[in-house]
Amino acid sequence: MENVSLTSAPPRVSIVIATYNRSNVLALTLRTVLWQTVSDWEVLVVGDACTDDTESVVKSFNDPRIQFLNLTENCGEQSGPNNFGAIRARGKFLAWLNHDDFWLPDHLERALAELESTQADLVFALCERITAESHGAVFNATPVGCYDPSMFAPASCWVLRRELFLEIGPWRSGWRLFLVPSQDWLFRAWRAGKKLLLCPHLTVVAIASDKNDKSYARREVDEHAALFARLGQPQNFRVTELTRQLTNANPEALKAQPADLLLRELGKRIVRRFWIALGIHPGTVRYALRTRKKGGGIDSLRKRRGLPQK
């Protein structure tokens, strides 16, 4: 395991990337960091006991700002590697980036500007997510401009003050939770009264890792490569994607919904607010009912990705 050099001045931003045996996609993700308009950063790529060529791929960038640290034991989910990297982070600000998500070139610039102008503890950018059911949809927008536990804000969208991580503490292991670890951490920060604001710019794009069966085992990269080729011009990408989403909208679907559907949605909102008022993340209840055991969501995801069951 390599040690991060402490001889240089601390960077402005520390970026932590947890990874496991997907070096071909990781190489593209790292290139989206390299093209950031903000260059004062360090990247801590933390392998979850990787056994492929991840180390050589990281070293091939020949950039002293990018370090590879490989855990000796496999955690089986990202909370362990993410904590390992965050504890070693030296930057004033901290960002996590999933190894198969992409940043547009102005992601850090816009997020840092929002952090400093609002004095927020954490900001989260808009994210377009591509799934088996959708060619791409922005799914974490919020009309109130701040985090709400009923929403999902992926960690790749966050930029935060490092002291927030030190105060809230490490991510809790997904094996001990019903909830996704990233959303558990964000919920804890919200309950602590921290200022968690939306950065109203589309700067993150994610292809769902469970979009295709056994995506990890098959080392699928073609879809990521095609997406990467489109991201270099952020304004063009944003206009194209948002226009496509608007023009593909079904006018009939925008009309008034039947009363039973409206009542059903209202009922869901009331139930979510009820759990939140009790200090319980609504996702915890949903995952508990679906999986019946802590860590069940990780088991399901690993199976879909083609990873061995733990």
Coordinates of C-alpha atoms in Angstrom, one line a residue:
M1 CA 0.0 0.0 0.0
E2 CA 1.3 3.4 -1.0
N3 CA 1.4 6.3 1.5
V4 CA 0.2 9.7 0.7
S5 CA 3.0 12.2 0.7
L6 CA 2.7 14.8 3.5
T7 CA 5.5 17.0 2.2
S8 CA 3.4 19.1 -0.1
A9 CA 1.0 21.8 0.9
P10 CA -2.6 20.5 1.6
P11 CA -4.8 20.7 -1.5
R12 CA -8.0 22.6 -1.6
V13 CA -10.1 19.5 -2.3
S14 CA -9.6 15.9 -1.4
I15 CA -11.4 13.4 -3.6
V16 CA -12.0 9.9 -2.4
I17 CA -12.8 7.2 -5.0
A18 CA -13.6 3.7 -3.6
T19 CA -13.1 1.0 -6.2
Y20 CA -13.1 -2.7 -6.8
N21 CA -11.8 -4.5 -9.9
R22 CA -13.3 -2.1 -12.5
S23 CA -10.1 -0.4 -13.7
N24 CA -11.4 0.2 -17.3
V25 CA -14.2 2.4 -16.1
L26 CA -12.1 3.9 -13.3
A27 CA -9.7 5.2 -15.9
L28 CA -12.5 7.2 -17.5
T29 CA -13.7 8.5 -14.1
L30 CA -10.2 9.7 -13.3
R31 CA -10.1 11.6 -16.6
T32 CA -13.2 13.5 -15.6
V33 CA -11.3 14.6 -12.5
L34 CA -8.3 15.6 -14.6
W35 CA -10.4 17.9 -16.8
Q36 CA -11.8 19.9 -13.8
T37 CA -11.4 23.6 -14.1
V38 CA -10.3 23.5 -10.4
S39 CA -6.9 21.8 -10.3
D40 CA -5.9 22.2 -6.7
W41 CA -6.9 18.7 -5.6
E42 CA -5.7 15.3 -4.5
V43 CA -7.3 12.0 -5.4
L44 CA -7.2 9.0 -3.0
V45 CA -8.2 5.9 -5.0
V46 CA -8.9 3.3 -2.3
G47 CA -9.2 -0.3 -3.6
D48 CA -11.4 -2.7 -1.7
A49 CA -8.7 -5.3 -1.9
C50 CA -8.5 -5.1 -5.7
T51 CA -7.0 -8.0 -7.5
D52 CA -7.0 -6.7 -11.1
D53 CA -4.7 -4.1 -12.7
T54 CA -6.2 -1.1 -10.9
E55 CA -2.8 -0.1 -9.4
S56 CA -1.1 0.0 -12.7
V57 CA -4.0 1.9 -14.3
V58 CA -3.8 4.6 -11.6
K59 CA 0.0 4.8 -11.9
S60 CA -0.3 5.2 -15.7
F61 CA -1.6 8.7 -15.2
N62 CA 1.8 9.7 -13.7
D63 CA 0.2 12.4 -11.7
P64 CA 1.5 13.0 -8.1
R65 CA -1.9 14.3 -7.1
I66 CA -3.4 10.8 -7.7
Q67 CA -2.6 8.1 -5.1
F68 CA -3.6 4.5 -4.9
L69 CA -4.2 2.7 -1.6
N70 CA -5.4 -0.9 -1.6
L71 CA -7.0 -2.4 1.5
T72 CA -5.8 -5.8 2.6
E73 CA -9.2 -7.1 3.4
N74 CA -12.3 -6.8 1.2
C75 CA -15.2 -4.9 2.8
G76 CA -17.7 -5.8 0.1
E77 CA -19.2 -2.4 -0.1
Q78 CA -17.9 1.2 -0.2
S79 CA -18.2 2.5 3.3
G80 CA -14.9 1.0 4.4
P81 CA -12.8 2.4 1.5
N82 CA -14.6 5.7 1.7
N83 CA -13.9 6.1 5.4
F84 CA -10.2 5.0 4.8
G85 CA -9.7 7.7 2.2
A86 CA -11.6 10.4 4.1
I87 CA -9.6 9.9 7.3
R88 CA -6.4 10.5 5.2
A89 CA -7.8 13.5 3.3
R90 CA -5.8 16.7 3.7
G91 CA -7.9 19.1 1.8
K92 CA -10.1 21.9 3.2
F93 CA -13.0 20.4 1.3
L94 CA -13.9 16.8 0.7
A95 CA -15.7 15.0 -2.2
W96 CA -16.5 11.4 -2.8
L97 CA -16.8 10.1 -6.4
N98 CA -18.1 6.6 -7.2
H99 CA -15.6 4.8 -9.5
D100 CA -18.2 4.5 -12.3
D101 CA -19.7 8.0 -12.1
F102 CA -18.6 11.1 -14.1
W103 CA -18.2 14.7 -13.4
L104 CA -18.6 17.5 -15.9
P105 CA -15.6 19.8 -16.1
D106 CA -17.1 22.5 -14.0
H107 CA -18.4 20.3 -11.2
L108 CA -15.8 21.3 -8.5
E109 CA -15.8 25.0 -9.6
R110 CA -19.6 25.4 -9.3
A111 CA -19.8 23.3 -6.0
L112 CA -17.0 25.2 -4.3
A113 CA -18.5 28.6 -5.4
E114 CA -21.9 27.5 -3.9
L115 CA -20.3 26.4 -0.7
E116 CA -18.4 29.6 -0.2
S117 CA -21.2 32.0 -1.2
T118 CA -23.8 30.3 1.0
Q119 CA -21.6 29.2 3.9
A120 CA -23.2 25.7 3.6
D121 CA -21.7 22.7 5.3
L122 CA -22.3 20.6 2.2
V123 CA -23.7 21.1 -1.3
F124 CA -25.0 18.5 -3.7
A125 CA -25.1 19.0 -7.5
L126 CA -27.8 17.9 -9.8
C127 CA -27.2 14.4 -11.2
E128 CA -28.5 12.7 -14.3
R129 CA -28.9 8.9 -13.7
I130 CA -29.2 6.4 -16.5
T131 CA -31.0 3.2 -15.6
A132 CA -32.5 0.2 -17.4
E133 CA -35.9 2.1 -17.4
S134 CA -34.6 5.5 -18.3
H135 CA -32.1 6.9 -20.9
G136 CA -31.4 9.6 -18.4
A137 CA -33.3 11.6 -15.9
V138 CA -32.3 14.3 -13.4
F139 CA -33.7 12.8 -10.2
N140 CA -32.3 14.8 -7.2
A141 CA -33.7 18.2 -7.8
T142 CA -35.6 19.8 -4.9
P143 CA -37.8 22.9 -5.2
V144 CA -36.9 24.0 -1.7
G145 CA -33.2 24.2 -2.5
C146 CA -32.0 22.0 0.4
Y147 CA -31.7 18.4 1.4
D148 CA -34.8 16.6 2.5
P149 CA -34.7 12.9 3.8
S150 CA -37.4 11.9 1.3
M151 CA -35.0 12.5 -1.6
F152 CA -31.9 10.6 -2.8
A153 CA -28.7 12.5 -3.2
P154 CA -25.7 10.3 -4.4
A155 CA -22.3 10.8 -2.8
S156 CA -20.8 11.6 -6.1
C157 CA -22.8 14.9 -6.0
W158 CA -21.5 16.1 -2.7
V159 CA -18.8 18.6 -1.9
L160 CA -18.4 19.4 1.8
R161 CA -16.2 21.0 4.4
R162 CA -13.8 18.3 5.8
E163 CA -14.7 19.3 9.4
L164 CA -18.3 18.1 8.7
F165 CA -17.0 14.6 8.1
L166 CA -14.9 14.8 11.3
E167 CA -18.0 15.9 13.3
I168 CA -20.6 13.5 11.9
G169 CA -18.1 10.6 11.9
P170 CA -17.5 7.8 9.4
W171 CA -19.9 6.1 7.2
R172 CA -21.6 3.2 8.9
S173 CA -21.2 -0.2 7.3
G174 CA -23.9 -1.2 4.8
W175 CA -23.9 -4.7 6.3
R176 CA -25.3 -3.2 9.5
L177 CA -28.0 -1.1 7.9
F178 CA -31.2 -1.4 5.9
L179 CA -30.4 2.0 4.3
V180 CA -27.8 2.8 1.7
P181 CA -24.7 3.9 3.7
S182 CA -24.3 7.2 1.8
Q183 CA -27.9 8.2 2.6
D184 CA -27.6 7.1 6.2
W185 CA -24.6 9.5 6.5
L186 CA -26.4 12.4 4.9
F187 CA -29.4 11.8 7.1
R188 CA -27.2 11.9 10.2
A189 CA -25.8 15.3 9.0
W190 CA -29.3 16.6 8.5
R191 CA -30.4 15.4 11.9
A192 CA -27.4 17.3 13.3
G193 CA -28.8 20.5 11.9
K194 CA -26.2 21.0 9.2
K195 CA -26.7 23.3 6.2
L196 CA -27.1 20.9 3.2
L197 CA -27.9 22.9 0.1
L198 CA -28.6 22.1 -3.6
C199 CA -26.0 23.4 -6.1
P200 CA -28.5 24.0 -9.0
H201 CA -26.3 22.9 -11.8
L202 CA -26.2 19.5 -13.7
T203 CA -22.6 18.5 -13.2
V204 CA -22.8 14.7 -12.4
V205 CA -23.8 11.8 -14.6
A206 CA -24.2 8.2 -13.4
I207 CA -24.9 4.9 -15.1
A208 CA -26.6 2.7 -12.6
S209 CA -24.3 -0.2 -11.8
D210 CA -27.2 -2.6 -11.7
K211 CA -28.4 -1.5 -15.1
N212 CA -27.1 -4.6 -16.7
D213 CA -26.7 -8.1 -15.2
K214 CA -23.2 -8.9 -14.1
S215 CA -21.8 -5.5 -15.2
Y216 CA -18.8 -5.9 -12.9
A217 CA -18.0 -9.5 -13.8
R218 CA -18.2 -8.7 -17.5
R219 CA -16.2 -5.6 -17.0
E220 CA -18.6 -3.7 -19.2
V221 CA -17.2 -0.3 -20.4
D222 CA -18.7 0.5 -23.8
E223 CA -21.7 2.5 -22.4
H224 CA -19.4 4.5 -20.1
A225 CA -17.0 5.2 -23.0
A226 CA -19.8 6.5 -25.2
L227 CA -21.1 8.7 -22.4
F228 CA -17.6 10.0 -21.6
A229 CA -17.1 11.1 -25.2
R230 CA -20.2 13.4 -24.9
L231 CA -19.2 15.2 -21.7
G232 CA -16.3 17.4 -22.7
Q233 CA -18.5 20.3 -23.6
P234 CA -20.7 20.7 -20.5
Q235 CA -23.0 23.4 -21.8
N236 CA -23.7 21.5 -25.0
F237 CA -24.3 18.3 -22.9
R238 CA -26.7 20.0 -20.5
V239 CA -28.7 21.6 -23.3
T240 CA -28.9 18.3 -25.2
E241 CA -29.9 16.3 -22.2
L242 CA -32.5 18.7 -20.8
T243 CA -34.0 19.3 -24.2
R244 CA -34.3 15.5 -24.8
Q245 CA -36.0 15.0 -21.5
L246 CA -38.5 17.8 -22.2
T247 CA -39.2 16.7 -25.8
N248 CA -39.6 13.0 -24.7
A249 CA -42.1 13.9 -22.1
N250 CA -45.6 12.5 -22.8
P251 CA -48.1 15.4 -22.9
E252 CA -50.8 13.0 -21.8
A253 CA -48.8 12.1 -18.7
L254 CA -48.6 15.8 -17.8
K255 CA -52.4 16.1 -17.6
A256 CA -54.3 15.8 -14.4
Q257 CA -53.8 12.3 -13.0
P258 CA -56.8 10.2 -11.8
A259 CA -57.8 10.9 -8.3
D260 CA -56.8 7.5 -7.0
L261 CA -53.2 8.1 -8.2
L262 CA -53.1 11.5 -6.7
L263 CA -54.4 10.2 -3.4
R264 CA -51.9 7.3 -3.4
E265 CA -49.0 9.8 -3.9
L266 CA -50.4 12.0 -1.2
G267 CA -50.5 9.0 1.1
K268 CA -46.9 8.1 0.4
R269 CA -45.8 11.7 1.2
I270 CA -47.7 11.6 4.5
V271 CA -46.1 8.3 5.4
R272 CA -42.6 9.6 4.6
R273 CA -43.2 12.7 6.7
F274 CA -44.4 10.5 9.6
W275 CA -41.2 8.5 9.6
I276 CA -39.0 11.6 9.3
A277 CA -40.9 13.2 12.2
L278 CA -39.9 10.1 14.3
G279 CA -36.3 10.5 13.3
I280 CA -36.3 7.5 11.0
H281 CA -35.2 7.8 7.4
P282 CA -38.1 6.6 5.2
G283 CA -35.7 4.6 3.1
T284 CA -34.9 2.5 6.2
V285 CA -38.5 1.3 6.4
R286 CA -38.7 0.7 2.6
Y287 CA -35.5 -1.4 2.5
A288 CA -36.4 -3.3 5.7
L289 CA -39.7 -4.3 4.2
R290 CA -38.1 -5.3 0.9
T291 CA -35.0 -7.1 2.1
R292 CA -36.0 -8.3 5.5
K293 CA -32.4 -8.2 6.8
K294 CA -29.7 -5.7 7.3
G295 CA -27.2 -5.7 4.4
G296 CA -29.9 -7.3 2.2
G297 CA -29.7 -4.5 -0.3
I298 CA -25.9 -5.0 -0.7
D299 CA -26.4 -8.7 -1.1
S300 CA -28.9 -8.0 -3.9
L301 CA -26.7 -5.5 -5.6
R302 CA -23.6 -7.7 -5.5
K303 CA -25.6 -10.5 -7.1
R304 CA -26.8 -8.2 -9.9
R305 CA -23.3 -7.0 -10.5
G306 CA -22.0 -10.5 -10.7
L307 CA -19.9 -10.3 -7.5
P308 CA -19.6 -13.3 -5.1
Q309 CA -22.0 -13.4 -2.1
K310 CA -20.4 -12.7 1.2

